[in-house]
Amino acid sequence: MTAQFPASAAFRPDIEGLRGLAVAGVIAFHFGLTALPGGFAGVDIFFVISGYLITRHLVNEISETGRLDLWRFYARRARRLLPAALFVILATLVAGAFILSPEEQSLYSKGAMFASAYMINLWLIRWSFDYFASDAANNPFIHFWSLSVEEQFYLAWPALLMLAAWLRPGKRAVILVIGLAGLVSFAVCAWLTTVAQPWAFYFSPLRAWEFAAGGLATLVPAAALRERRGLSAAMASAGLALIAIAYLSFSEDAPFPGLLALVPVAGTVLMLLAGAAGARNGLSAVLALPPLQWVGKLSYSLYLWHWPVIVYAGMLTADLSTAQRLFCLALTLALSAFTYLFIENPIRRNGWLMANAARALVPAVLLTGTGVVAAYANARLAVHDLDPEQRVIAESAARPSTARARNGCVLDYETVTPKPCVFGAKDAPRTIALFGDSHADHWSTPLIEAAEKKDYRVVTWLKSSCRASRLTIWATKLKRDYTECDEWREQSIREIIAMRPALVVISEIALSSSRKMSEGMDEPESQDADWKVGLRSTLETFSKAGLKVAFIRDVPFNDEHVDTCVARALWRGETPSLCDQTRAYAANDGMAAVERDIVQSVPGAFYVDLTSQFCDQTTCHVFINGKLAFRDRHHLATPFAESLEPVVEKTVLREMGS
């Protein structure tokens, strides 16, 4: 091969500084220390840098030798990445034994197992975990998703570059192959961000375009840029501005990655090109500052440690103060420095391991196996001979409602066509319709039981996160307006009216509870007024059709997952009352008063308030009469819901007569 590619460059302080900028954004976002709502885009900076460096190295080797020594390539990656990662994984598992409940240990150990094998991103897709969801915030291994994506990139990228060299030696074929792969990856990523965001976020082929962007940047002739100093300086300024825009204006509620990821990716590419051109200005001086260089040097260890530190700290102390967060930052720095100085760097630079690829790869396989086996064993041992109280909590949280236990009765986000489910005899003399979101669903257990005692039947119209009130909402999971809900709601209302039930039972998540789940997200100023109009519209539609409606007030809202909180409290020998909430926070009394007035103003509608089953005048309880009341923050645990059958029969079915 005679084609000339960019020569391998010496150490680039601008790249080290970019690493520091990237990890600083991620840590600031997760620690909540600065107003950087888009700090998570630091991961995208890492992806571009990786694509840039790996492509430069591989293309140069192909150009000089006509081949790739894959064993040596993977040996370098193994020395660099595996030891520190395994050390953090094992340390996190050990710490979790003292902090997490047994069920949590078992669940998150499975995450550690997949993290050890660099496949946790696929596990997260399998379970449809949202990176920004509240339950994800408790997973101490979730941040390994990006490392898994990188490792999978390292497996596929050399083969792609060898294909380019085989097709046609020279830069043009490499540009064509990388460009085509990146374009396809980006197009599918942008599309799936709007329809199946977890796939776009976690699936490595759909993040390949970010690595490809870095790869293409390394093929730009640096000499041409050096001749135009003004251009390279402008590129550096524009690149930093784009990264700043991402850090300052993005939020976890935005449809990401998709088109938005172009901003930090383009910014990083511009800064890499400016650095390759040898741009010398104030920005290059900032990136070369010793503190940023030091953070960049520790960036890998910092990324590994920061998440388990802040997650465990949040579990031990609710509502961390600024001082406590700063202590967590200091602890992260200390652990990272130790890991870098005594594990990461010594093994990476070890002469014996560097002498032969097999000397690094054989231990790498053993280390990976050790992590997988240790995590798997911990997952099994954590729930072996489980304490009876812990078992009851786990079973209570896991048991589905009566409606949800029947497959397909609670529709997913994407489904529009209603699927009514019938419980009870088809020829029952009277029918009750249950209509609403998952907060209607959790009443299905006591309602169906009460109805069957009277020989009634219950027909359900239920859809995830879709309230009965005529209100278009933003679906965080879909990152867009929930139009499927609007279509489903109207079809369901028509079907219910056509069926002519003796009673329509409605319940939905309180608007104030929805806001607590999406704190920081901008809500339309008119939402309260729109909700009032939408609730009244739904009720009046049924009323005008001559149907009676029972509206059940929503249950209290908790500031953390109740099953987890109670399990941890019992695991530490503490009382479950530590998880109780103040009524002022949990009960949503103000919103309920408005709701009650609307319901009672509609002919044929009546309001059912069961808050006294959970709350006294000052406190809302989560462990009642020896039962777990909630399976998460705001859904009833089914065994407790079952115990409410007598009161549901007395209050909800009262208007139906005999």
XYZ file of C-alpha atoms in Angstrom:
658
model
C 0.000 0.000 0.000
C 1.359 3.382 -0.940
C -1.474 5.627 0.195
C -0.393 8.236 2.729
C -2.478 8.649 5.848
C -2.044 11.158 8.672
C 1.027 10.316 10.664
C 0.658 9.150 14.206
C 0.867 12.172 16.427
C 2.670 12.525 19.719
C 0.820 13.219 22.956
C -1.920 15.779 22.406
C -2.706 17.896 25.481
C -5.864 19.151 23.778
C -7.251 15.590 23.714
C -6.354 15.048 27.366
C -8.098 18.326 28.139
C -11.146 17.239 26.159
C -11.276 14.040 28.216
C -11.229 16.166 31.341
C -14.012 18.346 29.953
C -16.070 15.259 29.111
C -15.796 13.526 32.474
C -16.315 16.826 34.321
C -19.631 17.291 32.522
C -20.797 13.775 33.359
C -19.824 14.074 37.032
C -21.337 17.548 37.380
C -24.603 16.250 35.904
C -24.789 13.202 38.163
C -23.614 15.010 41.311
C -25.886 18.008 40.784
C -23.074 20.388 41.723
C -23.468 22.819 38.835
C -26.167 24.013 36.496
C -25.192 21.627 33.692
C -28.424 19.822 32.792
C -26.793 18.464 29.640
C -23.576 17.229 31.236
C -24.500 13.695 30.189
C -23.348 14.674 26.677
C -19.812 14.237 27.970
C -20.206 10.559 27.063
C -20.650 11.574 23.419
C -17.366 13.490 23.607
C -15.686 10.284 24.780
C -17.201 8.360 21.867
C -15.849 10.824 19.299
C -12.396 10.855 20.902
C -12.303 7.051 20.894
C -13.307 6.929 17.236
C -10.624 9.498 16.405
C -7.753 7.785 18.226
C -8.591 4.193 17.329
C -9.181 4.976 13.670
C -5.906 6.905 13.467
C -3.997 4.028 15.026
C -5.583 1.302 12.899
C -5.401 3.206 9.614
C -1.730 3.972 10.185
C -0.975 0.304 10.906
C -2.825 -0.813 7.766
C -1.026 1.842 5.726
C 2.433 0.871 7.016
C 2.134 -2.924 7.143
C -0.838 -3.830 4.979
C -2.382 -5.774 7.869
C -3.626 -5.485 11.422
C -2.190 -7.286 14.409
C -5.547 -7.785 16.121
C -4.117 -9.753 19.020
C -1.781 -6.913 19.897
C -4.603 -4.398 19.463
C -6.928 -6.250 21.826
C -4.099 -6.868 24.296
C -3.579 -3.096 24.575
C -7.277 -2.540 25.130
C -7.379 -5.278 27.774
C -4.403 -3.860 29.718
C -5.931 -0.402 29.568
C -9.519 -1.150 30.515
C -10.138 -4.465 32.254
C -8.174 -4.320 35.547
C -9.602 -1.001 36.751
C -13.123 -1.934 35.657
C -13.043 -5.276 37.480
C -11.626 -3.643 40.610
C -14.481 -1.117 40.695
C -17.100 -3.791 39.968
C -15.912 -6.033 42.808
C -15.575 -3.113 45.241
C -19.096 -1.948 44.360
C -20.486 -5.443 44.965
C -18.788 -5.622 48.370
C -20.096 -2.189 49.395
C -23.562 -3.143 48.190
C -23.673 -6.051 50.633
C -23.805 -3.490 53.462
C -26.070 -0.933 51.779
C -28.514 -2.727 49.475
C -31.393 -4.982 50.423
C -31.025 -8.640 49.354
C -33.364 -8.240 46.368
C -31.428 -5.181 45.205
C -28.146 -7.031 45.583
C -29.505 -9.835 43.432
C -30.836 -7.515 40.716
C -27.805 -5.267 40.498
C -25.395 -8.197 40.667
C -26.925 -9.298 37.390
C -26.024 -5.853 36.080
C -22.472 -6.372 37.374
C -22.311 -9.705 35.562
C -23.210 -8.095 32.242
C -20.924 -5.139 32.975
C -18.006 -7.545 33.515
C -18.677 -9.039 30.091
C -19.173 -5.571 28.539
C -22.746 -6.370 27.552
C -24.749 -4.357 30.079
C -26.092 -2.100 27.338
C -27.872 -5.120 25.847
C -29.214 -6.096 29.280
C -30.596 -2.595 29.733
C -32.369 -2.792 26.378
C -33.783 -6.195 27.322
C -35.356 -4.790 30.461
C -36.234 -1.454 28.826
C -34.531 0.537 31.545
C -34.610 4.271 30.886
C -31.205 5.806 31.673
C -32.932 8.767 33.319
C -35.711 6.864 35.087
C -35.968 6.923 38.856
C -35.258 3.207 39.212
C -32.173 3.569 37.020
C -30.827 6.076 39.556
C -30.368 3.212 42.025
C -28.392 0.935 39.696
C -24.697 1.314 40.625
C -23.555 -0.349 37.399
C -25.717 1.398 34.818
C -22.895 3.729 33.768
C -21.008 0.735 32.362
C -23.360 0.915 29.363
C -21.049 3.393 27.616
C -17.976 1.237 28.263
C -19.853 -1.725 26.793
C -20.663 0.303 23.687
C -16.981 1.222 23.337
C -15.793 -2.359 23.722
C -18.286 -3.528 21.112
C -16.984 -0.765 18.839
C -13.446 -2.089 19.328
C -14.611 -5.522 18.184
C -16.279 -4.331 14.971
C -14.204 -1.336 13.850
C -10.973 -3.132 12.852
C -12.962 -5.490 10.615
C -14.661 -2.508 8.947
C -11.338 -0.811 8.223
C -9.843 -4.041 6.887
C -12.863 -4.332 4.583
C -12.150 -0.828 3.289
C -8.508 -1.715 2.661
C -9.519 -4.922 0.884
C -12.021 -3.128 -1.340
C -9.529 -0.495 -2.449
C -6.274 0.553 -0.795
C -6.170 4.243 0.005
C -7.928 6.972 1.902
C -10.966 7.236 -0.370
C -12.191 3.723 0.381
C -11.729 4.282 4.120
C -13.683 7.538 3.964
C -16.419 5.899 1.898
C -16.819 2.897 4.212
C -16.680 4.918 7.446
C -18.961 7.586 6.011
C -21.546 5.092 4.786
C -21.536 3.182 8.084
C -21.852 6.418 10.026
C -24.662 7.728 7.834
C -26.740 4.554 8.178
C -26.101 4.441 11.921
C -27.140 8.080 12.361
C -30.291 7.759 10.261
C -31.543 4.740 12.209
C -30.535 6.333 15.527
C -32.438 9.537 14.739
C -35.529 7.550 13.768
C -35.495 5.182 16.738
C -34.982 8.048 19.190
C -38.570 9.059 18.447
C -40.127 5.584 18.501
C -37.941 3.344 20.706
C -35.480 5.553 22.571
C -33.748 2.834 24.678
C -32.571 1.146 21.480
C -31.222 4.404 20.085
C -29.508 5.155 23.381
C -27.952 1.812 24.297
C -27.498 -0.213 21.108
C -23.873 0.125 19.961
C -24.517 0.031 16.166
C -26.784 3.053 16.624
C -24.015 4.946 18.411
C -21.423 3.952 15.783
C -21.951 7.209 13.892
C -20.374 9.128 16.776
C -17.234 6.988 16.572
C -17.373 7.317 12.788
C -17.408 11.109 13.100
C -14.180 10.913 15.069
C -12.769 8.451 12.564
C -13.482 10.759 9.637
C -11.882 13.665 11.504
C -8.573 11.839 11.708
C -8.526 11.535 7.906
C -8.692 15.301 7.345
C -5.239 16.577 6.198
C -3.852 18.522 9.126
C -1.339 20.308 6.898
C -4.127 22.090 5.036
C -5.551 23.349 8.315
C -2.154 24.496 9.604
C -1.877 26.844 6.648
C -5.075 28.592 7.736
C -4.481 29.552 11.359
C -7.551 31.741 11.503
C -9.763 28.862 10.424
C -8.401 26.460 13.043
C -8.855 29.042 15.783
C -12.442 29.631 14.655
C -13.051 25.884 14.622
C -11.804 25.582 18.207
C -14.077 28.414 19.355
C -17.089 27.000 17.513
C -16.408 23.523 18.867
C -16.241 24.682 22.471
C -19.379 26.776 21.938
C -21.290 23.714 20.707
C -20.187 21.643 23.700
C -21.193 24.500 26.002
C -24.611 24.673 24.312
C -25.091 20.943 24.900
C -24.010 21.146 28.546
C -26.108 24.211 29.334
C -29.285 23.692 27.318
C -29.883 19.944 26.986
C -31.958 18.108 29.566
C -32.761 14.524 30.449
C -36.270 15.004 29.064
C -35.000 15.820 25.581
C -35.222 13.194 22.798
C -31.621 12.016 23.022
C -29.411 10.969 21.271
C -31.094 11.551 17.889
C -30.494 14.841 16.143
C -29.496 16.571 19.367
C -26.363 14.454 19.709
C -25.037 16.179 16.594
C -24.281 19.222 18.755
C -21.651 17.733 21.114
C -20.370 15.412 18.382
C -19.802 18.276 15.947
C -18.263 20.358 18.707
C -15.791 17.615 19.585
C -14.867 17.022 15.931
C -14.159 20.728 15.443
C -11.949 20.868 18.537
C -10.038 17.739 17.471
C -9.428 19.211 14.017
C -8.294 22.491 15.540
C -5.918 20.596 17.810
C -4.538 18.577 14.898
C -3.856 21.842 13.091
C -1.854 23.042 16.072
C -4.218 25.885 16.904
C -2.663 28.105 19.547
C -5.121 30.392 21.268
C -6.772 30.937 24.609
C -8.854 27.776 24.260
C -5.866 25.513 23.663
C -4.217 27.098 26.667
C -7.280 26.329 28.787
C -7.315 22.683 27.684
C -3.611 22.470 28.552
C -4.080 23.781 32.102
C -2.610 21.333 34.659
C -5.897 20.758 36.559
C -7.757 19.842 33.363
C -4.848 17.681 32.221
C -4.867 15.893 35.568
C -8.630 15.286 35.382
C -8.201 14.059 31.810
C -5.498 11.641 32.903
C -7.791 10.255 35.602
C -10.904 10.388 33.396
C -11.351 6.624 33.036
C -11.067 5.922 36.755
C -13.185 8.974 37.545
C -15.924 7.704 35.273
C -15.785 4.246 36.858
C -15.984 5.491 40.442
C -18.218 8.556 40.372
C -21.517 6.746 39.830
C -21.386 4.071 42.563
C -20.133 6.721 45.009
C -23.025 9.126 44.445
C -25.614 6.313 44.174
C -24.629 4.715 47.475
C -24.352 8.115 49.162
C -27.896 8.938 48.063
C -29.117 5.638 49.498
C -27.476 6.300 52.868
C -28.494 9.960 53.130
C -31.611 11.349 51.530
C -31.370 14.825 49.991
C -27.594 15.175 50.005
C -26.419 18.661 50.924
C -23.877 20.565 48.868
C -21.199 19.814 51.455
C -22.024 16.094 51.289
C -21.887 16.135 47.512
C -18.501 17.837 47.650
C -17.325 15.126 50.046
C -18.508 12.524 47.524
C -16.528 14.352 44.853
C -13.410 14.295 47.038
C -13.922 10.584 47.709
C -14.312 9.946 43.981
C -11.080 11.808 43.271
C -9.224 9.863 45.957
C -10.481 6.476 44.776
C -9.732 7.388 41.162
C -6.202 8.532 41.953
C -5.561 5.305 43.867
C -6.945 3.195 41.017
C -4.922 5.058 38.404
C -1.652 5.002 40.329
C -1.773 1.433 41.635
C -3.934 -0.508 39.150
C -4.707 1.189 35.851
C -1.335 2.717 34.947
C 1.043 0.050 36.355
C -0.758 -2.764 34.535
C -1.105 -0.738 31.363
C 2.665 -0.030 31.341
C 3.814 -3.417 32.631
C 6.751 -4.557 30.506
C 6.089 -8.261 30.949
C 2.466 -7.898 29.800
C 3.492 -5.666 26.904
C 6.048 -8.118 25.595
C 3.538 -10.602 24.242
C -0.149 -10.311 23.347
C -0.977 -13.650 24.953
C 0.455 -12.472 28.269
C -2.230 -9.801 28.379
C -5.113 -11.624 26.713
C -5.036 -14.772 28.866
C -5.276 -12.774 32.128
C -7.936 -10.619 30.447
C -10.122 -13.650 29.820
C -9.555 -14.788 33.414
C -10.412 -11.331 34.765
C -13.595 -11.190 32.713
C -14.581 -14.653 33.891
C -13.827 -13.701 37.488
C -16.139 -10.708 37.264
C -18.938 -12.698 35.656
C -18.689 -15.589 38.136
C -18.405 -13.325 41.189
C -21.413 -11.270 40.140
C -23.489 -14.350 39.318
C -22.614 -15.967 42.644
C -23.514 -12.791 44.503
C -26.873 -12.605 42.703
C -27.721 -16.128 43.866
C -26.314 -15.897 47.390
C -28.021 -12.575 48.135
C -31.482 -14.170 48.024
C -30.513 -17.618 49.322
C -32.386 -18.397 52.556
C -34.043 -14.999 52.337
C -35.453 -13.586 55.565
C -39.270 -14.080 55.671
C -39.902 -10.319 55.942
C -37.699 -9.655 52.934
C -39.433 -12.384 50.984
C -42.866 -10.920 51.751
C -41.733 -7.492 50.581
C -40.238 -8.894 47.382
C -43.320 -10.977 46.623
C -45.672 -8.079 47.400
C -43.799 -5.747 45.065
C -43.595 -8.342 42.300
C -47.190 -9.550 42.349
C -49.204 -7.970 39.516
C -52.704 -6.613 39.881
C -55.594 -8.812 38.793
C -55.891 -6.980 35.464
C -52.168 -6.836 34.779
C -51.782 -10.547 35.545
C -53.806 -11.260 32.423
C -51.556 -10.669 29.441
C -52.423 -7.623 27.351
C -55.035 -6.069 29.640
C -52.860 -3.034 30.426
C -51.779 -1.684 27.055
C -48.278 -0.445 26.317
C -47.424 3.035 25.087
C -47.539 2.308 21.371
C -50.858 0.435 21.159
C -53.858 2.545 20.139
C -56.695 0.044 19.680
C -58.473 -0.670 23.013
C -58.441 -4.187 24.394
C -61.252 -4.553 26.947
C -60.786 -7.473 29.335
C -63.764 -9.172 31.018
C -63.585 -10.426 34.603
C -66.559 -12.374 35.885
C -69.428 -14.173 34.188
C -70.250 -12.896 30.705
C -73.966 -13.181 31.484
C -73.687 -11.264 34.780
C -76.699 -9.017 35.358
C -74.642 -5.873 35.865
C -71.360 -4.571 34.451
C -68.748 -2.201 35.845
C -66.281 -0.488 33.508
C -62.811 0.324 34.907
C -61.145 3.061 32.842
C -57.806 4.840 33.089
C -54.055 4.482 33.532
C -51.994 2.270 35.849
C -53.555 4.095 38.803
C -56.898 2.708 37.703
C -55.268 -0.675 37.174
C -54.060 -1.034 40.768
C -57.689 -0.764 41.902
C -58.634 -3.690 39.654
C -57.775 -6.235 42.364
C -60.191 -5.084 45.091
C -62.812 -3.909 42.573
C -62.982 -7.232 40.736
C -63.101 -9.143 44.010
C -65.897 -6.936 45.349
C -67.835 -7.198 42.072
C -67.605 -10.989 41.976
C -69.142 -11.193 45.448
C -72.207 -9.461 44.042
C -72.168 -11.509 40.840
C -71.227 -8.458 38.767
C -68.656 -8.461 36.021
C -65.865 -5.924 35.491
C -64.636 -4.897 32.036
C -61.351 -2.987 31.958
C -60.010 -0.324 29.580
C -56.472 0.331 30.805
C -53.387 1.860 29.222
C -49.979 2.710 30.689
C -49.574 6.382 31.650
C -52.792 7.336 29.886
C -55.167 9.294 32.102
C -58.923 9.272 31.550
C -59.063 13.076 31.524
C -58.940 14.586 28.056
C -55.460 16.037 28.395
C -52.585 15.603 25.957
C -49.475 14.832 27.988
C -45.758 14.570 27.334
C -44.551 10.956 27.508
C -41.088 10.925 29.054
C -40.496 7.404 27.802
C -41.322 8.398 24.217
C -39.753 11.872 24.500
C -42.772 13.422 22.727
C -46.488 14.130 23.085
C -48.430 10.988 23.932
C -50.773 11.055 20.927
C -51.437 7.321 21.171
C -53.108 7.999 24.511
C -55.458 10.575 23.001
C -56.541 8.170 20.252
C -56.984 5.251 22.654
C -58.970 7.371 25.113
C -61.549 8.476 22.561
C -62.029 4.964 21.205
C -62.383 3.589 24.732
C -64.970 6.195 25.726
C -67.066 5.298 22.698
C -66.833 1.574 23.482
C -67.769 2.093 27.136
C -70.811 4.178 26.241
C -71.888 1.578 23.688
C -71.653 -1.160 26.326
C -73.912 0.752 28.781
C -72.337 -0.390 32.082
C -74.142 0.202 35.367
C -71.096 2.089 36.658
C -67.893 3.565 35.198
C -64.992 3.597 37.670
C -62.198 6.052 36.897
C -58.897 6.714 38.610
C -55.722 8.371 37.375
C -52.426 9.668 38.669
C -52.801 13.066 40.303
C -51.401 15.908 38.223
C -49.281 17.022 41.188
C -47.790 13.520 41.445
C -46.897 13.596 37.757
C -45.051 16.842 38.360
C -43.093 15.367 41.257
C -41.895 12.600 38.946
C -40.757 15.092 36.312
C -39.238 17.801 38.500
C -37.223 20.253 36.443
C -39.240 19.652 33.309
C -41.040 22.660 31.874
C -44.810 22.279 31.995
C -47.223 24.337 29.872
C -48.582 27.282 31.866
C -52.081 26.266 30.863
C -51.763 22.673 32.087
C -53.861 23.124 35.239
C -56.656 24.769 33.281
C -56.378 22.180 30.506
C -56.587 19.354 33.048
C -59.718 20.818 34.663
C -61.364 21.161 31.256
C -60.245 17.664 30.249
C -61.497 16.001 33.436
C -64.861 17.729 33.200
C -65.153 16.837 29.514
C -64.625 13.118 30.143
C -67.078 13.049 33.054
C -69.740 15.027 31.183
C -69.463 12.734 28.157
C -70.404 9.772 30.353
C -73.014 11.804 32.224
C -74.755 12.923 29.038
C -74.840 9.282 27.960
C -76.762 8.495 31.162
C -73.903 6.618 32.886
C -72.939 6.800 36.545
C -69.276 7.498 37.292
C -67.237 6.757 40.429
C -63.982 8.722 40.500
C -61.441 7.283 42.964
C -58.992 9.815 44.380
C -55.363 9.011 43.661
C -53.172 7.364 46.304
C -50.381 9.246 48.135
C -47.079 9.824 46.374
C -43.751 8.802 47.920
C -40.350 10.383 47.365
C -38.622 7.028 46.849
C -39.462 3.448 45.922
C -41.284 2.126 48.959
C -40.441 -1.542 48.467
C -36.752 -0.692 48.291
C -36.877 1.723 51.223
C -38.689 -0.723 53.522
C -36.467 -3.635 52.494
C -33.331 -1.587 53.201
C -34.697 -0.412 56.558
C -35.436 -3.954 57.692
C -32.074 -5.162 56.341
C -30.341 -2.577 58.547
C -32.481 -3.414 61.578
C -34.495 -0.196 61.353
C -38.243 0.415 61.355
C -40.254 0.761 58.107
C -41.732 3.995 59.481
C -38.512 5.672 58.340
C -40.048 5.495 54.866
C -43.301 7.250 55.827
C -44.104 10.586 54.201
C -45.541 13.807 55.511
C -49.145 14.253 54.461
C -48.302 17.727 53.164
C -45.952 16.161 50.601
C -47.657 12.867 49.782
C -51.403 13.379 49.820
C -51.851 16.111 47.183
C -54.749 17.534 49.229
C -54.947 20.815 47.314
C -55.266 19.160 43.922
C -57.721 16.646 45.339
C -60.005 19.446 46.554
C -60.163 20.895 43.041
C -60.759 17.432 41.607
C -63.563 16.724 44.106
C -65.363 19.940 43.202
C -65.267 19.118 39.500
C -66.514 15.563 39.989
C -69.326 16.537 42.321
C -70.518 19.230 39.920
C -71.224 16.670 37.167
C -74.621 14.912 37.352
C -74.292 11.179 38.030
C -70.642 11.394 39.163
C -69.441 10.870 42.730
C -66.045 11.138 44.401
C -64.459 8.282 46.362
C -61.741 9.360 48.811
C -59.833 6.506 50.466
C -56.904 8.585 51.697
C -57.767 7.715 55.305
C -56.648 4.162 54.553
C -53.097 5.497 54.144
C -52.805 8.764 56.025
C -53.646 10.363 59.353
C -53.687 14.120 59.853
C -49.902 14.509 59.540
C -48.376 11.331 58.064
C -48.929 8.939 55.178
C -47.774 5.432 55.986
C -46.135 2.870 53.717
C -46.280 -0.271 55.892
C -49.832 -0.789 57.148
C -51.144 -3.681 59.247
C -48.035 -5.704 58.425
C -48.428 -5.165 54.672
C -46.387 -3.225 52.166
C -48.760 -0.522 50.907
C -46.874 0.455 47.726
C -44.797 -1.533 45.276
C -42.890 1.557 44.107
C -43.398 5.290 44.603
C -47.054 5.534 43.671
C -48.614 2.160 42.810
C -50.420 0.001 45.344
C -48.846 -3.309 46.279
C -51.381 -5.947 45.236
C -51.690 -7.799 48.589
C -52.458 -4.485 50.305
C -54.893 -3.482 47.542
C -56.585 -6.836 48.071
C -57.116 -6.001 51.745
C -59.075 -2.899 50.682
C -61.838 -4.958 49.068
C -64.376 -4.349 51.888
C -63.941 -0.583 51.789
C -64.066 -0.564 47.965
C -67.301 -2.540 48.067
C -68.761 -0.116 50.587
C -67.708 3.128 48.879
C -67.489 2.417 45.145
C -70.390 0.019 44.647
C -72.768 1.896 46.933
C -74.573 3.705 44.116
C -75.338 0.530 42.198
C -77.908 -0.678 44.683
C -78.736 -4.332 45.053
